[in-house]
Amino acid sequence: MAKVNQKDITIFFTKKTYSTYEEFSRKFSITTVWARKVLSNKVVSSLNKNGKYILYTSGRKFNSDGLININGIIFSKYNNTKNTLIHLIKSNDNIPSTEIKKIMGLDVSSQITKLLKEKKIFCKKKGRIYYYSLKPQKEEIIQEKEFNITSLREDDKVLKHLQIIKELK
């Protein structure tokens, strides 16, 4: 098995902007498993393209959101989509879902769902747009309004809230 040193890695990634573990392992005649071990903490995998591509992080300039787009392949200095989302939401409290998709350039709805279930992020809906935060959102206080209770439909939120209040008393 060939010995791979830091200089070899730097030269390889100077010639190639990004690569795959398979290509790297073929170049140095090592197994893919060994390539992953050698490159751990030195590369990040692509957020899109199913993580197929790797980018050597040394000397790379990521944007303020921690992302870099090279030929349509998106890399994050936070290494994976979940960590990138957490950082993005942390630095942009109450960020709308439309903005997340625009910044990241890919659909992250499944990762957002997982983070919501894990209670690592929280969501609030205003109109048709979801806003994300790392802190739980305070429930909006229902303003008292005069209304005719007989005009409420069974699926009406006000009726549901009244039923809950009645049960609590």
PDB file of C-alpha atoms in Angstrom:
ATOM      1  CA  MET A   1       0.000   0.000   0.000  1.00  0.00           C
ATOM      2  CA  ALA A   2       1.358   3.406  -1.004  1.00  0.00           C
ATOM      3  CA  LYS A   3       2.089   6.001   1.633  1.00  0.00           C
ATOM      4  CA  VAL A   4       0.129   9.233   1.182  1.00  0.00           C
ATOM      5  CA  ASN A   5       1.463  12.411   2.759  1.00  0.00           C
ATOM      6  CA  GLN A   6       0.094  15.936   3.069  1.00  0.00           C
ATOM      7  CA  LYS A   7       2.155  17.196   0.123  1.00  0.00           C
ATOM      8  CA  ASP A   8       0.690  14.494  -2.164  1.00  0.00           C
ATOM      9  CA  ILE A   9      -2.838  15.415  -1.082  1.00  0.00           C
ATOM     10  CA  THR A  10      -2.224  19.127  -1.676  1.00  0.00           C
ATOM     11  CA  ILE A  11      -0.754  18.498  -5.140  1.00  0.00           C
ATOM     12  CA  PHE A  12      -3.635  16.193  -6.091  1.00  0.00           C
ATOM     13  CA  PHE A  13      -6.286  18.745  -5.109  1.00  0.00           C
ATOM     14  CA  THR A  14      -4.347  21.628  -6.670  1.00  0.00           C
ATOM     15  CA  LYS A  15      -4.611  19.870 -10.026  1.00  0.00           C
ATOM     16  CA  LYS A  16      -8.233  18.817  -9.446  1.00  0.00           C
ATOM     17  CA  THR A  17     -10.717  21.203  -7.869  1.00  0.00           C
ATOM     18  CA  TYR A  18     -12.805  18.325  -6.498  1.00  0.00           C
ATOM     19  CA  SER A  19     -12.728  14.568  -6.812  1.00  0.00           C
ATOM     20  CA  THR A  20     -14.321  11.351  -5.574  1.00  0.00           C
ATOM     21  CA  TYR A  21     -12.974   8.926  -2.978  1.00  0.00           C
ATOM     22  CA  GLU A  22     -12.748   6.301  -5.722  1.00  0.00           C
ATOM     23  CA  GLU A  23     -10.635   8.533  -7.956  1.00  0.00           C
ATOM     24  CA  PHE A  24      -8.393   9.535  -5.053  1.00  0.00           C
ATOM     25  CA  SER A  25      -7.901   5.904  -3.974  1.00  0.00           C
ATOM     26  CA  ARG A  26      -7.039   4.830  -7.559  1.00  0.00           C
ATOM     27  CA  LYS A  27      -4.488   7.649  -7.884  1.00  0.00           C
ATOM     28  CA  PHE A  28      -2.643   6.554  -4.734  1.00  0.00           C
ATOM     29  CA  SER A  29      -3.312   2.799  -5.040  1.00  0.00           C
ATOM     30  CA  ILE A  30      -5.148   2.593  -1.728  1.00  0.00           C
ATOM     31  CA  THR A  31      -8.574   1.300  -0.770  1.00  0.00           C
ATOM     32  CA  THR A  32     -11.547   3.653  -0.591  1.00  0.00           C
ATOM     33  CA  VAL A  33     -11.785   2.929   3.135  1.00  0.00           C
ATOM     34  CA  TRP A  34      -8.154   3.975   3.585  1.00  0.00           C
ATOM     35  CA  ALA A  35      -8.757   7.083   1.435  1.00  0.00           C
ATOM     36  CA  ARG A  36     -11.629   8.106   3.718  1.00  0.00           C
ATOM     37  CA  LYS A  37      -9.357   7.649   6.745  1.00  0.00           C
ATOM     38  CA  VAL A  38      -6.479   9.638   5.181  1.00  0.00           C
ATOM     39  CA  LEU A  39      -8.784  12.466   4.119  1.00  0.00           C
ATOM     40  CA  SER A  40     -10.956  12.684   7.244  1.00  0.00           C
ATOM     41  CA  ASN A  41     -11.122  16.265   8.559  1.00  0.00           C
ATOM     42  CA  LYS A  42      -9.442  17.491   5.350  1.00  0.00           C
ATOM     43  CA  VAL A  43     -12.343  17.225   2.912  1.00  0.00           C
ATOM     44  CA  VAL A  44     -16.082  17.806   2.802  1.00  0.00           C
ATOM     45  CA  SER A  45     -18.495  15.878   0.632  1.00  0.00           C
ATOM     46  CA  SER A  46     -21.016  17.444  -1.731  1.00  0.00           C
ATOM     47  CA  LEU A  47     -24.443  18.297  -0.341  1.00  0.00           C
ATOM     48  CA  ASN A  48     -26.056  17.539  -3.667  1.00  0.00           C
ATOM     49  CA  LYS A  49     -25.026  14.701  -6.013  1.00  0.00           C
ATOM     50  CA  ASN A  50     -25.564  12.260  -3.097  1.00  0.00           C
ATOM     51  CA  GLY A  51     -22.266  13.192  -1.471  1.00  0.00           C
ATOM     52  CA  LYS A  52     -20.331  11.652  -4.372  1.00  0.00           C
ATOM     53  CA  TYR A  53     -17.761  14.435  -4.653  1.00  0.00           C
ATOM     54  CA  ILE A  54     -15.173  15.579  -2.136  1.00  0.00           C
ATOM     55  CA  LEU A  55     -13.514  18.969  -1.815  1.00  0.00           C
ATOM     56  CA  TYR A  56     -10.213  19.621  -0.081  1.00  0.00           C
ATOM     57  CA  THR A  57     -11.014  22.449   2.345  1.00  0.00           C
ATOM     58  CA  SER A  58      -7.523  23.886   2.776  1.00  0.00           C
ATOM     59  CA  GLY A  59      -7.341  27.307   1.151  1.00  0.00           C
ATOM     60  CA  ARG A  60     -10.986  27.288   0.033  1.00  0.00           C
ATOM     61  CA  LYS A  61     -13.114  30.398   0.409  1.00  0.00           C
ATOM     62  CA  PHE A  62     -16.651  29.543   1.505  1.00  0.00           C
ATOM     63  CA  ASN A  63     -19.376  32.216   1.413  1.00  0.00           C
ATOM     64  CA  SER A  64     -20.842  33.748   4.592  1.00  0.00           C
ATOM     65  CA  ASP A  65     -23.288  30.835   4.847  1.00  0.00           C
ATOM     66  CA  GLY A  66     -20.427  28.314   4.763  1.00  0.00           C
ATOM     67  CA  LEU A  67     -21.184  27.153   1.205  1.00  0.00           C
ATOM     68  CA  ILE A  68     -19.240  26.970  -2.029  1.00  0.00           C
ATOM     69  CA  ASN A  69     -20.700  26.100  -5.439  1.00  0.00           C
ATOM     70  CA  ILE A  70     -18.276  24.659  -7.985  1.00  0.00           C
ATOM     71  CA  ASN A  71     -19.734  23.755 -11.365  1.00  0.00           C
ATOM     72  CA  GLY A  72     -23.165  23.188  -9.811  1.00  0.00           C
ATOM     73  CA  ILE A  73     -21.781  20.965  -7.048  1.00  0.00           C
ATOM     74  CA  ILE A  74     -22.510  22.403  -3.605  1.00  0.00           C
ATOM     75  CA  PHE A  75     -20.122  21.883  -0.694  1.00  0.00           C
ATOM     76  CA  SER A  76     -20.475  23.092   2.889  1.00  0.00           C
ATOM     77  CA  LYS A  77     -17.762  23.677   5.438  1.00  0.00           C
ATOM     78  CA  TYR A  78     -20.219  22.138   7.933  1.00  0.00           C
ATOM     79  CA  ASN A  79     -19.881  18.891   5.931  1.00  0.00           C
ATOM     80  CA  ASN A  80     -23.509  17.742   5.829  1.00  0.00           C
ATOM     81  CA  THR A  81     -26.947  19.153   5.154  1.00  0.00           C
ATOM     82  CA  LYS A  82     -28.242  18.894   8.735  1.00  0.00           C
ATOM     83  CA  ASN A  83     -25.249  20.755  10.224  1.00  0.00           C
ATOM     84  CA  THR A  84     -25.454  23.353   7.457  1.00  0.00           C
ATOM     85  CA  LEU A  85     -29.168  23.914   8.122  1.00  0.00           C
ATOM     86  CA  ILE A  86     -28.561  24.341  11.852  1.00  0.00           C
ATOM     87  CA  HIS A  87     -25.816  26.909  11.172  1.00  0.00           C
ATOM     88  CA  LEU A  88     -27.972  28.733   8.604  1.00  0.00           C
ATOM     89  CA  ILE A  89     -30.942  28.919  10.981  1.00  0.00           C
ATOM     90  CA  LYS A  90     -28.678  29.946  13.878  1.00  0.00           C
ATOM     91  CA  SER A  91     -27.218  32.853  11.913  1.00  0.00           C
ATOM     92  CA  ASN A  92     -30.585  33.867  10.379  1.00  0.00           C
ATOM     93  CA  ASP A  93     -33.226  33.490  13.107  1.00  0.00           C
ATOM     94  CA  ASN A  94     -36.754  33.081  11.727  1.00  0.00           C
ATOM     95  CA  ILE A  95     -35.447  32.388   8.246  1.00  0.00           C
ATOM     96  CA  PRO A  96     -38.196  31.599   5.719  1.00  0.00           C
ATOM     97  CA  SER A  97     -38.187  28.235   3.945  1.00  0.00           C
ATOM     98  CA  THR A  98     -37.989  30.012   0.586  1.00  0.00           C
ATOM     99  CA  GLU A  99     -34.740  31.687   1.641  1.00  0.00           C
ATOM    100  CA  ILE A 100     -33.230  28.379   2.816  1.00  0.00           C
ATOM    101  CA  LYS A 101     -33.957  26.770  -0.547  1.00  0.00           C
ATOM    102  CA  LYS A 102     -32.526  29.799  -2.385  1.00  0.00           C
ATOM    103  CA  ILE A 103     -29.316  29.836  -0.316  1.00  0.00           C
ATOM    104  CA  MET A 104     -28.693  26.091  -0.357  1.00  0.00           C
ATOM    105  CA  GLY A 105     -29.810  25.501  -3.920  1.00  0.00           C
ATOM    106  CA  LEU A 106     -31.415  22.160  -3.142  1.00  0.00           C
ATOM    107  CA  ASP A 107     -34.514  20.646  -1.571  1.00  0.00           C
ATOM    108  CA  VAL A 108     -33.897  20.107   2.132  1.00  0.00           C
ATOM    109  CA  SER A 109     -37.440  19.329   3.268  1.00  0.00           C
ATOM    110  CA  SER A 110     -36.592  15.815   4.512  1.00  0.00           C
ATOM    111  CA  GLN A 111     -33.653  17.095   6.585  1.00  0.00           C
ATOM    112  CA  ILE A 112     -35.828  19.906   7.993  1.00  0.00           C
ATOM    113  CA  THR A 113     -38.472  17.339   8.963  1.00  0.00           C
ATOM    114  CA  LYS A 114     -35.848  15.252  10.787  1.00  0.00           C
ATOM    115  CA  LEU A 115     -34.496  18.303  12.627  1.00  0.00           C
ATOM    116  CA  LEU A 116     -38.039  19.293  13.639  1.00  0.00           C
ATOM    117  CA  LYS A 117     -38.738  15.790  14.990  1.00  0.00           C
ATOM    118  CA  GLU A 118     -35.432  15.858  16.893  1.00  0.00           C
ATOM    119  CA  LYS A 119     -36.445  19.305  18.259  1.00  0.00           C
ATOM    120  CA  LYS A 120     -33.171  20.822  17.061  1.00  0.00           C
ATOM    121  CA  ILE A 121     -35.114  23.471  15.128  1.00  0.00           C
ATOM    122  CA  PHE A 122     -38.592  24.922  15.460  1.00  0.00           C
ATOM    123  CA  CYS A 123     -41.091  26.151  12.932  1.00  0.00           C
ATOM    124  CA  LYS A 124     -43.760  28.800  12.673  1.00  0.00           C
ATOM    125  CA  LYS A 125     -46.123  29.219   9.736  1.00  0.00           C
ATOM    126  CA  LYS A 126     -47.262  32.635   8.573  1.00  0.00           C
ATOM    127  CA  GLY A 127     -49.557  32.493   5.595  1.00  0.00           C
ATOM    128  CA  ARG A 128     -48.063  29.944   3.224  1.00  0.00           C
ATOM    129  CA  ILE A 129     -44.471  30.369   4.369  1.00  0.00           C
ATOM    130  CA  TYR A 130     -42.687  28.463   7.134  1.00  0.00           C
ATOM    131  CA  TYR A 131     -40.107  30.253   9.284  1.00  0.00           C
ATOM    132  CA  TYR A 132     -37.404  28.355  11.164  1.00  0.00           C
ATOM    133  CA  SER A 133     -35.611  29.123  14.408  1.00  0.00           C
ATOM    134  CA  LEU A 134     -33.476  27.316  16.972  1.00  0.00           C
ATOM    135  CA  LYS A 135     -35.799  28.531  19.737  1.00  0.00           C
ATOM    136  CA  PRO A 136     -39.406  27.445  20.213  1.00  0.00           C
ATOM    137  CA  GLN A 137     -41.829  30.034  18.891  1.00  0.00           C
ATOM    138  CA  LYS A 138     -44.283  31.567  21.335  1.00  0.00           C
ATOM    139  CA  GLU A 139     -47.887  30.811  20.517  1.00  0.00           C
ATOM    140  CA  GLU A 140     -49.674  33.858  19.227  1.00  0.00           C
ATOM    141  CA  ILE A 141     -52.293  34.979  21.687  1.00  0.00           C
ATOM    142  CA  ILE A 142     -55.770  34.497  20.282  1.00  0.00           C
ATOM    143  CA  GLN A 143     -57.461  37.836  20.372  1.00  0.00           C
ATOM    144  CA  GLU A 144     -60.945  37.822  21.738  1.00  0.00           C
ATOM    145  CA  LYS A 145     -63.473  38.604  19.052  1.00  0.00           C
ATOM    146  CA  GLU A 146     -67.206  38.774  19.102  1.00  0.00           C
ATOM    147  CA  PHE A 147     -68.604  35.959  17.038  1.00  0.00           C
ATOM    148  CA  ASN A 148     -71.672  33.844  16.696  1.00  0.00           C
ATOM    149  CA  ILE A 149     -70.773  30.351  17.961  1.00  0.00           C
ATOM    150  CA  THR A 150     -73.469  28.761  15.792  1.00  0.00           C
ATOM    151  CA  SER A 151     -71.718  30.033  12.655  1.00  0.00           C
ATOM    152  CA  LEU A 152     -68.513  28.112  13.415  1.00  0.00           C
ATOM    153  CA  ARG A 153     -67.671  25.003  11.377  1.00  0.00           C
ATOM    154  CA  GLU A 154     -66.493  21.806  13.067  1.00  0.00           C
ATOM    155  CA  ASP A 155     -62.944  22.281  11.721  1.00  0.00           C
ATOM    156  CA  ASP A 156     -62.716  25.925  12.818  1.00  0.00           C
ATOM    157  CA  LYS A 157     -59.667  26.669  14.997  1.00  0.00           C
ATOM    158  CA  VAL A 158     -61.602  28.966  17.324  1.00  0.00           C
ATOM    159  CA  LEU A 159     -64.121  26.203  18.030  1.00  0.00           C
ATOM    160  CA  LYS A 160     -61.318  23.735  18.716  1.00  0.00           C
ATOM    161  CA  HIS A 161     -59.658  26.180  21.124  1.00  0.00           C
ATOM    162  CA  LEU A 162     -62.974  26.752  22.912  1.00  0.00           C
ATOM    163  CA  GLN A 163     -63.441  22.994  23.280  1.00  0.00           C
ATOM    164  CA  ILE A 164     -59.947  22.636  24.735  1.00  0.00           C
ATOM    165  CA  ILE A 165     -60.594  25.474  27.194  1.00  0.00           C
ATOM    166  CA  LYS A 166     -63.916  23.887  28.210  1.00  0.00           C
ATOM    167  CA  GLU A 167     -62.177  20.556  28.869  1.00  0.00           C
ATOM    168  CA  LEU A 168     -59.527  22.238  31.023  1.00  0.00           C
ATOM    169  CA  LYS A 169     -62.139  23.868  33.285  1.00  0.00           C
TER     170      LYS A 169
END
